Each structure stands twice: as C-alpha cells, then as structure tokens.
Coordinates of C-alpha atoms in Angstrom, one line a residue:
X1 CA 72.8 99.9 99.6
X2 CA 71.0 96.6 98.9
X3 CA 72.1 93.5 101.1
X4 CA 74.7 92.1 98.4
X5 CA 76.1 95.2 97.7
X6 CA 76.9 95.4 101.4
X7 CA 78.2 91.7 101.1
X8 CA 80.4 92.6 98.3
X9 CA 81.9 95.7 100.2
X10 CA 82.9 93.6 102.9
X11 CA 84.0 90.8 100.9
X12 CA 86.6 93.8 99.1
X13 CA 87.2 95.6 102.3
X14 CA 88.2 91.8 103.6
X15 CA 91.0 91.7 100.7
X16 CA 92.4 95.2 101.7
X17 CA 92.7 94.2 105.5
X18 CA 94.2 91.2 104.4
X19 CA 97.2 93.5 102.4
X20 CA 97.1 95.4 105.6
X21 CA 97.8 92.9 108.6
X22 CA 100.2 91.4 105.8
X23 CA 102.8 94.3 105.7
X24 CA 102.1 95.2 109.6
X25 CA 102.8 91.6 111.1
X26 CA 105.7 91.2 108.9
X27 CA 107.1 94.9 110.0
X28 CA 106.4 93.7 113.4
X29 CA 108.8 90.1 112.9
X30 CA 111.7 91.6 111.4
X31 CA 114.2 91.4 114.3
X32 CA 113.3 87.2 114.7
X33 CA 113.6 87.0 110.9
X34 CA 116.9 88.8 111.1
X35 CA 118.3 86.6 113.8
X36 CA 116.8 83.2 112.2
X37 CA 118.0 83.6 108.9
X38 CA 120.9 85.7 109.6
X39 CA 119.9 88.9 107.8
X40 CA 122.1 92.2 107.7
X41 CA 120.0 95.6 108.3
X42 CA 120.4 96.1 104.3
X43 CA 119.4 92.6 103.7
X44 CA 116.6 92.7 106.1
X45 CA 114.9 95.9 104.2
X46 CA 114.5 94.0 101.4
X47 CA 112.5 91.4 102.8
X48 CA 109.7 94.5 102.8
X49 CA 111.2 96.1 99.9
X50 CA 110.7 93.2 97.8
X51 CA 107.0 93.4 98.2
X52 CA 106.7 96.9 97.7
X53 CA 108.7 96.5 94.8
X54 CA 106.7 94.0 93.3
X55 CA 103.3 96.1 94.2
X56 CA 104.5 99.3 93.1
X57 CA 106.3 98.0 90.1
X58 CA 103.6 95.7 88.9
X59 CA 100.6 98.2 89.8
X60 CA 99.9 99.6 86.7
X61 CA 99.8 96.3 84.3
X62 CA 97.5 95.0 87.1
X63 CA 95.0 98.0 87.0
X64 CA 95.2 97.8 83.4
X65 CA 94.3 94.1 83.4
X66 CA 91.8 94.5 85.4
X67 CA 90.2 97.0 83.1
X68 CA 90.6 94.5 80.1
X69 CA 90.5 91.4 81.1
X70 CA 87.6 91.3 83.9
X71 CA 88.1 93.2 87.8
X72 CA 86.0 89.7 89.2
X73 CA 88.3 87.6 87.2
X74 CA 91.8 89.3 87.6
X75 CA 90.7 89.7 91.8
X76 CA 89.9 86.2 92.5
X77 CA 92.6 84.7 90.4
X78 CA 95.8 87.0 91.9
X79 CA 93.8 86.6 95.2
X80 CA 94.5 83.0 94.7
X81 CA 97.9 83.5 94.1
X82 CA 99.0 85.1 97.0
X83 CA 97.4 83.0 98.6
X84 CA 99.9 80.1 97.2
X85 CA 102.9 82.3 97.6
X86 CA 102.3 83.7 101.3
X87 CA 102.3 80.0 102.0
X88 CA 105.8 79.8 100.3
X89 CA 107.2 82.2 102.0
X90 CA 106.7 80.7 105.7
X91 CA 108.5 77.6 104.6
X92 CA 111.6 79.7 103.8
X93 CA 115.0 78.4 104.9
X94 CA 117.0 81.0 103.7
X95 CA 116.9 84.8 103.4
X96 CA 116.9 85.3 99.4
X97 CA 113.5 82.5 99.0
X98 CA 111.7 84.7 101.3
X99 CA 112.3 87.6 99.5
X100 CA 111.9 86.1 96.6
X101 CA 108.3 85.3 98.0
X102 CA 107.7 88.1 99.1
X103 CA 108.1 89.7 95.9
X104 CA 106.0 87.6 94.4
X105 CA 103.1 88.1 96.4
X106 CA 103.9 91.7 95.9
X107 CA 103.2 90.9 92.6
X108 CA 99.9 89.3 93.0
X109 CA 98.9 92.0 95.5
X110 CA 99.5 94.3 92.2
X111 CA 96.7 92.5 90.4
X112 CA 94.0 91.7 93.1
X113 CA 94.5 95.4 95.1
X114 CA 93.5 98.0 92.0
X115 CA 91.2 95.1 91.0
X116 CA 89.5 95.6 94.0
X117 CA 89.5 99.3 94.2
X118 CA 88.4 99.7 90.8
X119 CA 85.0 97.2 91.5
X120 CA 84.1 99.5 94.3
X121 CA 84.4 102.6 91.8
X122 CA 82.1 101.0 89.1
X123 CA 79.9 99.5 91.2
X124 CA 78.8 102.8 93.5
X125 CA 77.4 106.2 91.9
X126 CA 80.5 109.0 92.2
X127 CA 79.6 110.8 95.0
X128 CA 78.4 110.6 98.3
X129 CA 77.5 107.0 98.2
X130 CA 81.5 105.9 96.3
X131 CA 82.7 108.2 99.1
X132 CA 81.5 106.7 102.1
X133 CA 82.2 103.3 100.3
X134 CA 86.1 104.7 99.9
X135 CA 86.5 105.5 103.4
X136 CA 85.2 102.5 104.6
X137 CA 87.3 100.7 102.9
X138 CA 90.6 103.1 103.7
X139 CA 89.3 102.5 106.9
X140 CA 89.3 98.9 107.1
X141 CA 92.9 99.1 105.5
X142 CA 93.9 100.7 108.8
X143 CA 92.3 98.4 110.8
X144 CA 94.6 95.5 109.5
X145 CA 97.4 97.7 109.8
X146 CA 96.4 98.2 113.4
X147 CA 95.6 94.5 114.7
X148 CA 98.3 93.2 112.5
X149 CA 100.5 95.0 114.8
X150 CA 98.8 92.7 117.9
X151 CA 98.7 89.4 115.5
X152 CA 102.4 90.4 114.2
X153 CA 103.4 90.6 118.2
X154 CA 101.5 87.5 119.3
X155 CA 102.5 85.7 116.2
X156 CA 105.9 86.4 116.4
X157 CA 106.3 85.1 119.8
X158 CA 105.8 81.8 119.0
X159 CA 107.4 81.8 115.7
X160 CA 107.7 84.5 113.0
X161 CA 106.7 82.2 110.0
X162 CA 103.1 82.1 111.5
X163 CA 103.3 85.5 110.3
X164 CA 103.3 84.6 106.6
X165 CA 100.6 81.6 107.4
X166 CA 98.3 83.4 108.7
X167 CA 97.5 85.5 105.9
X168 CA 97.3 82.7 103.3
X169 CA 94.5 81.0 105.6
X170 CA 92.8 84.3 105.6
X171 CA 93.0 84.5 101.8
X172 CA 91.7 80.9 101.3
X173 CA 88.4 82.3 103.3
X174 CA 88.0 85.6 101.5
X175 CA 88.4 83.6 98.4
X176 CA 85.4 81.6 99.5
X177 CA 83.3 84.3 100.5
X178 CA 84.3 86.3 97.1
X179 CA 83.4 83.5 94.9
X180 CA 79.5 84.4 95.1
X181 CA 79.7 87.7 96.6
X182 CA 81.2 89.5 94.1
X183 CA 78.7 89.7 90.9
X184 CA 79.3 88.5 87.5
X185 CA 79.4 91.7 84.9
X186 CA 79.1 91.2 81.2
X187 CA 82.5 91.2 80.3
X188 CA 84.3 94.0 78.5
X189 CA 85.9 93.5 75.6
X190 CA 88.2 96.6 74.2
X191 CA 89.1 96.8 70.9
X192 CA 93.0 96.4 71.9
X193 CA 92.9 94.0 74.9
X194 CA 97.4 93.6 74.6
X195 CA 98.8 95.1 77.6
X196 CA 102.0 97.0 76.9
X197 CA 104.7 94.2 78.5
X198 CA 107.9 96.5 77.5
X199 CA 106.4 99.5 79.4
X200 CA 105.4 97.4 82.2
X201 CA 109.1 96.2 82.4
X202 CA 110.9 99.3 81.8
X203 CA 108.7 101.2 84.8
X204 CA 109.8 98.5 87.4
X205 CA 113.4 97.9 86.2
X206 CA 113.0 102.0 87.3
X207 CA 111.8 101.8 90.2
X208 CA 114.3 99.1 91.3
X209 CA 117.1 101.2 90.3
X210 CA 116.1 104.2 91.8
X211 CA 115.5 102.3 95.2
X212 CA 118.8 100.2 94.9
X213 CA 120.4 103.9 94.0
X214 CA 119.3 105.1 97.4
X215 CA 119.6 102.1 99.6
X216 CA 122.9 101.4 98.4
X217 CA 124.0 105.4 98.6
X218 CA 125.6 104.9 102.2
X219 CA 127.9 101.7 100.8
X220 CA 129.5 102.8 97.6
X221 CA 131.2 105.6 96.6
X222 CA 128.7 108.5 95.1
X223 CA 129.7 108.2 91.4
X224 CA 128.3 104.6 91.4
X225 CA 125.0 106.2 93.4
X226 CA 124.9 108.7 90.7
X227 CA 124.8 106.1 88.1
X228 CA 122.3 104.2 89.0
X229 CA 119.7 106.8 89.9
X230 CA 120.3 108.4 86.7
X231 CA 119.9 104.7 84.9
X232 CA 116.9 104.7 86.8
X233 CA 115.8 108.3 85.6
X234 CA 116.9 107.2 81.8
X235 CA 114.1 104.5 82.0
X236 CA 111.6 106.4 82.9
X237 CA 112.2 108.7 80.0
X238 CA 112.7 105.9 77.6
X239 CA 109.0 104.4 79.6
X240 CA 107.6 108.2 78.4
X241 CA 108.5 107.6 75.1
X242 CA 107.2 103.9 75.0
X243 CA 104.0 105.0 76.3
X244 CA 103.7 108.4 73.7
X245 CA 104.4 105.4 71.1
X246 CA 102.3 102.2 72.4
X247 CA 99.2 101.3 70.0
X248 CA 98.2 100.1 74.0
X249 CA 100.2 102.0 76.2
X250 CA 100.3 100.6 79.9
X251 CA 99.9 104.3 81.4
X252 CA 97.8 106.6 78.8
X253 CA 99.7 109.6 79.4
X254 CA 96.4 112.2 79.0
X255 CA 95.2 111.2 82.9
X256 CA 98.0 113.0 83.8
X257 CA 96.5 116.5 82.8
X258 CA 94.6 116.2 85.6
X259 CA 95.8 118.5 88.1
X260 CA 93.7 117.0 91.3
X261 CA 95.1 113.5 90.1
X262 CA 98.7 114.3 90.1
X263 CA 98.2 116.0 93.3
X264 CA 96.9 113.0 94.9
X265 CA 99.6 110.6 93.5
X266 CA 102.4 112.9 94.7
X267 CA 101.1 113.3 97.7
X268 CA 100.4 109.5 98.3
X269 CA 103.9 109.1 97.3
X270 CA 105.4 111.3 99.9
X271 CA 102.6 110.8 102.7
X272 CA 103.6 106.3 101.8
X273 CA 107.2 106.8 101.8
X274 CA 107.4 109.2 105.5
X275 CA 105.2 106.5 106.9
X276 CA 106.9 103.3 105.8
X277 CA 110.1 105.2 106.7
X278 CA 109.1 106.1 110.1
X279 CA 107.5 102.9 111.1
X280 CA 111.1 101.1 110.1
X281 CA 112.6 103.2 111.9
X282 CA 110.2 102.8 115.3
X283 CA 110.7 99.5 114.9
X284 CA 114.4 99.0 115.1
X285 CA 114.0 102.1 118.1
X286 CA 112.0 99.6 120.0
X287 CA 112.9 96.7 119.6
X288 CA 116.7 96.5 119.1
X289 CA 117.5 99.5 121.1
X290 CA 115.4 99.4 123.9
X291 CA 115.2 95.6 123.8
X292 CA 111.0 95.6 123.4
X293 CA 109.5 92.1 122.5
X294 CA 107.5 92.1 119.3
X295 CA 104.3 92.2 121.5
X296 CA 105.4 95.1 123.4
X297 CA 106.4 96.7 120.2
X298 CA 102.8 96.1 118.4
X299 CA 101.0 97.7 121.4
X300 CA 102.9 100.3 121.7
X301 CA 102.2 101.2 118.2
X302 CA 98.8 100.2 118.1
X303 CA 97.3 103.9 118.6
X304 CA 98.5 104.7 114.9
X305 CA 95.2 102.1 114.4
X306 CA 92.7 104.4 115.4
X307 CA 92.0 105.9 112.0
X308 CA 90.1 102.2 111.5
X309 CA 87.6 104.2 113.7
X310 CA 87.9 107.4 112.6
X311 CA 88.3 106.9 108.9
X312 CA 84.7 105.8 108.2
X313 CA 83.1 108.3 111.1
X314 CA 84.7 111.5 111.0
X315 CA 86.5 112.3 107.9
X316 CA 83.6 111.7 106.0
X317 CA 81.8 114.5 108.1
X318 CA 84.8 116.7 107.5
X319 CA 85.3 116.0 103.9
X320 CA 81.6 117.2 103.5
X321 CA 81.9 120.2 105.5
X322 CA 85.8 121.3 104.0
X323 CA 86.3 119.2 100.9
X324 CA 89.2 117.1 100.3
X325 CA 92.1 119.3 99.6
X326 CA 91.6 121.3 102.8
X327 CA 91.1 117.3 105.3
X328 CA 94.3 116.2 103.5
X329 CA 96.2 119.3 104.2
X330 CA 95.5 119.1 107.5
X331 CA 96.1 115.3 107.8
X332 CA 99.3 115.6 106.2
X333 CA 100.3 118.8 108.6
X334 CA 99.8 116.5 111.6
X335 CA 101.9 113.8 109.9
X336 CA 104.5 116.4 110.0
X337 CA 103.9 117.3 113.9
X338 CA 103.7 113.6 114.6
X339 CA 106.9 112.5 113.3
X340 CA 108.4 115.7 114.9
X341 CA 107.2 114.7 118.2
X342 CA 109.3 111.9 118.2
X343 CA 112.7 113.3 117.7
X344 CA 113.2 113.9 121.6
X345 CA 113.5 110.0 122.0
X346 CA 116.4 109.2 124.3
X347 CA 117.7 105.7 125.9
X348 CA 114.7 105.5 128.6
X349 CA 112.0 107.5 127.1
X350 CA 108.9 106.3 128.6
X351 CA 106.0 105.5 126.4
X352 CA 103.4 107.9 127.7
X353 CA 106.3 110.1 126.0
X354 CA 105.9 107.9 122.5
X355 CA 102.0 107.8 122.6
X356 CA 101.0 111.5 121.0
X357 CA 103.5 110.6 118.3
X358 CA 101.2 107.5 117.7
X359 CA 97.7 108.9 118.1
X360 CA 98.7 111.4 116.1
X361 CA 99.6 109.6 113.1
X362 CA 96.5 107.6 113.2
X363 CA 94.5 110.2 113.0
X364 CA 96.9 111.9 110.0
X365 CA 96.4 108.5 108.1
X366 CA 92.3 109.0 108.5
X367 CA 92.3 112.6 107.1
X368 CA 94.9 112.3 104.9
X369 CA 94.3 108.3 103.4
X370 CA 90.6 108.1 102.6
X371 CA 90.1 111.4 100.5
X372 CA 93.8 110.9 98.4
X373 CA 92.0 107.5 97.3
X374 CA 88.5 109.6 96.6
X375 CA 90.7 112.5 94.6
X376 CA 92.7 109.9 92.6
X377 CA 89.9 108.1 91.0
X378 CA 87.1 111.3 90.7
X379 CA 86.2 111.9 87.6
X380 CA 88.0 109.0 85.5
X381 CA 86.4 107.6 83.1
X382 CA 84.8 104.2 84.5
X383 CA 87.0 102.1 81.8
X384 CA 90.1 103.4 82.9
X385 CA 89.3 103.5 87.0
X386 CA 92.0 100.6 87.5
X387 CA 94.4 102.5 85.5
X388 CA 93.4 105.3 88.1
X389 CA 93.8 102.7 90.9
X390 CA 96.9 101.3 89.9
X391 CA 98.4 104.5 89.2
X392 CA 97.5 105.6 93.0
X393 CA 99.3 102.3 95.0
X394 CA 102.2 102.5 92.5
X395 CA 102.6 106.0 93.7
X396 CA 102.0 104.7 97.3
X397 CA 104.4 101.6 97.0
X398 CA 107.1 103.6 95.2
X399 CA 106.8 106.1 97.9
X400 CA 107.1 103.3 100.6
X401 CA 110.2 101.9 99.0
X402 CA 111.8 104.8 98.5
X403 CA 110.7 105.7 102.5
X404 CA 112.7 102.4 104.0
X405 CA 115.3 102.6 101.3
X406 CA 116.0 106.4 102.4
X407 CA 115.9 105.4 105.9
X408 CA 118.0 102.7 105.6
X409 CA 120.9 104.5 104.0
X410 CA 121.2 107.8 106.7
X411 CA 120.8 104.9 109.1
X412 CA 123.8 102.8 108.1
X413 CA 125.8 106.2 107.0
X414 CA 125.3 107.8 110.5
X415 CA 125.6 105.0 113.0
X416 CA 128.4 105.0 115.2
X417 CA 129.2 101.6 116.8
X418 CA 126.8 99.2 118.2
X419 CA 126.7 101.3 121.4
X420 CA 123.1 102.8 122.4
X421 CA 124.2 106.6 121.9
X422 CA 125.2 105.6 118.4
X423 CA 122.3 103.7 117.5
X424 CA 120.1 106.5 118.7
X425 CA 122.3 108.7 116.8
X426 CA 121.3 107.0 113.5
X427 CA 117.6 106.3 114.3
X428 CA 117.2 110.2 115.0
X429 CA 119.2 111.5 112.1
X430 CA 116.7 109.2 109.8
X431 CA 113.6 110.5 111.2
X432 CA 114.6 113.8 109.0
X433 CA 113.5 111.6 105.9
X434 CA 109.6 111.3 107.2
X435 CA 109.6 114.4 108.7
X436 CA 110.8 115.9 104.8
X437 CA 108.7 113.7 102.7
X438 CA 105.8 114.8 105.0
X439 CA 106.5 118.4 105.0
X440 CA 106.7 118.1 101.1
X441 CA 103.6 116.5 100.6
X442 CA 101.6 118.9 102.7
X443 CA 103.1 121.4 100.2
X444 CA 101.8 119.8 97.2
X445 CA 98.4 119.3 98.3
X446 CA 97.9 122.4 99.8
X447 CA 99.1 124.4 95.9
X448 CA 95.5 122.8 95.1
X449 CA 93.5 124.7 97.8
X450 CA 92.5 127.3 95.5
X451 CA 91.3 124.9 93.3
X452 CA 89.1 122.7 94.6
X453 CA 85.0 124.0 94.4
X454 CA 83.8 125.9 97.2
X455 CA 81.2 123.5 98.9

C-alpha cells in the first residue's frame, strides 16, 4: 500500500478505537455513575443500552447514507457529532440527559462507523489486501476495547465523567487528521438518493420493543412481556413489507439470499450479545460483589485485549490456511469454553482462577471478529458495501442489547437479597445467557462449513 493509503487506514482504524475505548471505559464506570446519579440496576443498563440502541437502530439509514450521500462526507460530519454529544454527556446532572446523550452519540456512531467500514471496502481490492486491511482494523477495535478498560479504571478514579471527555478530545484529533487523510472521490449520485425514513423508524421502534420486552420480562407480569415482544415482532413484519414496497427501500431485501451473509449477521448477533452480556455481568461480579475498584476491575479484564495483537498476526495466517467458516467456528467454540470457565466463581475466587476465562475470550474475539466482518461484506456489490456494513453492526448492536437486556432480567428475577450468596446466585444463573447465545452461534456458523471453497 502507498504511504496515504496507509495514512487513511490509520486515520479509520483511529475512529473504530475511538467507538471502542468508548463503550469499554464507560462499562468500566458504571458502579460511580450509579452511585452519583442514583441509578437502579435496570436504570443503569440503559445508560449502555441507549447507545447500542441508537447504533443498532440507526445502522442501516447510516450505511445507506453513506452509500448516497458521500462515505468522506457522512464520516467526518457524524464524527463531528459525536464529538459534540460525548461532550454533552459528561456535563450530565441527572440520569435520563446522560442517556439521552448517550443515545445520541449512538446515533452518530451509526453514521460515521459503516461509513468507515465501507471506505476501507471500496478503497482495497477484495482479497488478500481488503483482508489484512479488515483485521487490522478488527484488530485495532480490540485494542480500544482493551486500554479503555485501563483508561475507564484510571479515569474513573478521579471522576467518571472524564470518561465521556476523553473521547470527545480524541474525536476532535481524528477529525483533524481525517480532514486531509481521507481522499476526496467523485461523488456518487444514484438515481433515487431518498432514504426510506418510515423503514428506518419502524426497524428501531423494533428493536426498542423487543429489548424493553426482555429487560422488563423479570418486572411485569408475562402477558404484558408477551405484548410487547410480539409488538416488536409485528414491526418488523410491517418493516418487510415496507421494504418489499419502498421505490428506495432502507434494507434491499435480495442481500439477504446470500447464505454466507446471513451467516455472518446471525452469528455477529449472538457472538455481540454473549459478550456484552458477559462483560455486564463481570462487571457487577467484581466490582459490587467483591468490592474491586474500577482499576482493579479493568486489569483484571484486560487479557480479553489481546486479540488487538493477535487479530492482525495470527488469524490472518489461519484464515489463509482454513478459511473463514472453519477460524470463526473455532473462535466461537472457545467463546463457549470461556464463558463456561467462569461459572465456578465463588465469594473469594482468586484471579489466577478468572484469567483463562479472560485470555480465552480474547483470543475467541480475534478468530471469531475479524473474518465475520470479511464474510459480511464479500462479494457485495461496491454501491451497496455500507448497506452490507450497516447491516453487520446492527446485527452486532442488536445482539449487544438484547445480551445486557437478557442479563439484566435473570439477574433481577433470580437475586435473593442483597447478601453475597444471593448476588452470586443471580450473576451465575445469567452467565446461562452468554454461554447460550454462544453455543448458538457456533451452530449457525458451523451449518456453513460445507460450503465454504476448499482453499
């Protein structure tokens, strides 16, 4: 690659470690938010919720724009705005502005992120060169998952609205370095250029049912739950039908025949929502049971990290030598055996106990991440590869809200008391949600085994 298109990776793999070290340091600083602003546990999973939300549910109208309406030009413009809004959010008095913040920048995440993805996709030949360009930039992802945990510890410490700050200072610099490292392209002008709004708002008034469904499941009686997750099932049907129907349809409903593309969004679905689920949960285990600080906690979690290292080094060696279906099978069957692991956790497990359940993961996120990103934009079309984009992190921000919101519930519904036994009652009955949504997705990428070339 020529020195700019080196410069312009970085600049892109900048924004997706700035999305990373956002949702890690805030994961980190949930138990200070929830004692400054008074926050109950339900309460308190919105404050991530809200973003995911806003990034799942926003996804697809973003990858779209981007498509339409200029990748350069819809990037540095939502990049801007969550730059504003992260800013917002550390002023927050109370708990509903900084979720309404945080949704927000969920929002503009929604825009800038498939934006992003889909510049690296046009931009590098399909192949080995997009590949390695994929994986570096999966891999990059981790690393801001990994030092946001140390940032989201330090940060915390002193005050847990540095936590929002510092993200917004490190969007103002990669919106300075983007600026004249990402190149100008003659812009594309479709013959429709409307995005499909009612589509766009029936998809995400879905999704928020269907979360609010589960997350309210353990509080009201199960009529009421039924309700609203069949609401939420009713407007995706009526989304179909707007789609089939749409001169401009938000999600053009023939991607979908592809087999290997499916795959990879249900997969990313379940492999985002055992994840998000299992981190919430590790979370409150360490910090609220076993009275960790917020550094303590981000160290201790910090191995899951090492697929920043792994990512760009090994799994391309291994995608070349096995293909993709076979690394994310594996990755996804050491997911399973990760979250497993941790089920033994008692009142005074030590961490050398903890620590295979964390390196584990990590290196489950680098088989597993990297290659669902390569399988769910291969062979699109390059005018739809932010439809392909945003259809992949809606699937993975769905699958994350769903994760905490499932979570959530069998914790409440379980918990006995405020006494240790029955908090570590609760926290072990809800590892059974990441270890399922794990053990599902390894089943759904492993029926496309068969399928895949033989290298």
């Amino acid at each position: 690659m020529t020195p700019r298109a080196w410069g312009m990776l970085l600049v892109l793999c900048g924004a997706i470690f700035l999305e990373g070290i956002n949702v890690a340091m805030l994961n980190v600083a949930l138990p200070a938010i929830r004692a400054d602003l008074g926050l109950t546990t339900g309460e308190l999973q919105w404050v991530i919720s809200a973003y995911v939300l806003g990034y799942g549910g926003f996804m697809l109208v973003g990858g779209r724009a981007a498509d339409l309406f200029g990748r350069r030009r819809m990037f540095l413009a939502w990049l801007a705005v969550f730059l504003v809004v992260s800013a917002l959010g550390g002023m927050a008095g109370e708990g509903w502005t900084l979720i309404a913040a945080r949704f927000v920048a969920g929002v503009a995440a929604a825009v800038m992120t498939p934006a992003g993805l889909s510049i690296i996709t046009t931009s590098f030949p399909e192949g080995p060169q997009r590949n390695r360009a994929l994986l570096v930039y999966s891999g990059t992802a981790a690393g801001g998952f990994s030092l946001g945990l140390v940032l989201g510890g330090l940060l915390a410490a002193v005050n847990w609205r540095l936590v929002l700050f510092a993200p917004a200072v490190l969007a103002l610099v990669i919106l300075a370095l983007a600026v004249p490292l990402i190149p100008k392209t003659p812009a594309e002008r479709p013959a429709d250029r409307r995005v499909d709004v009612w589509g766009a708002l029936t998809i995400t008034a879905a999704i928020m049912l269907l979360v609010l469904g589960v997350e309210r499941a353990a509080h009201v009686e199960i009529g009421w739950t039924a309700a609203i997750v069949a609401a939420g099932l009713a407007l995706i049907a009526l989304f179909v039908v707007i789609e089939r129907r749409s001169p401009a349809p938000l999600l053009r409903l023939g991607i979908l025949r592809s087999g290997p593309l499916v795959r990879a969004n249900l997969a990313g679905l379940l492999f985002a929502g055992a994840f998000f689920g299992f981190q919430f949960i590790a979370v409150l285990y360490l910090q609220e049971l076993r009275g960790w600080s917020s550094l303590e906690t981000s160290l201790a979690m910090l191995a899951i990290g090492a697929d920043a290292v792994l990512a760009p080094t090994l799994t391309p060696r291994l995608v070349d030598r096995f293909g993709n279906a076979k690394v994310i099978v594996g990755g996804l069957v050491l997911a399973v055996l990760s979250y497993a692991l941790f089920l033994p956790i008692g009142t005074d497990t030590v961490y050398p106990a903890m620590f295979p359940t964390m390196i584990i993961l990590g290196v489950a996120f680098a088989l597993a991440y990297g290659p669902l990103t390569i399988v769910a934009t291969e062979g699109v079309e390059e005018s739809e590869q932010g439809l392909a984009g945003g259809l992949l992190y809606t699937s993975f921000q769905f699958g994350a809200a769903l994760g905490l919101a499932a979570s959530t519930a069998v914790i409440v519904a379980v918990t006995d008391g405020s006494d240790p036994a029955g908090l570590l009652g609760g926290y072990r009955a809800a590892l059974a949600v990441p270890i399922a949504a794990a053990v599902l997705a390894a089943v759904v990428s492993a029926s496309g085994l068969r399928k895949e070339p033989v290298r």
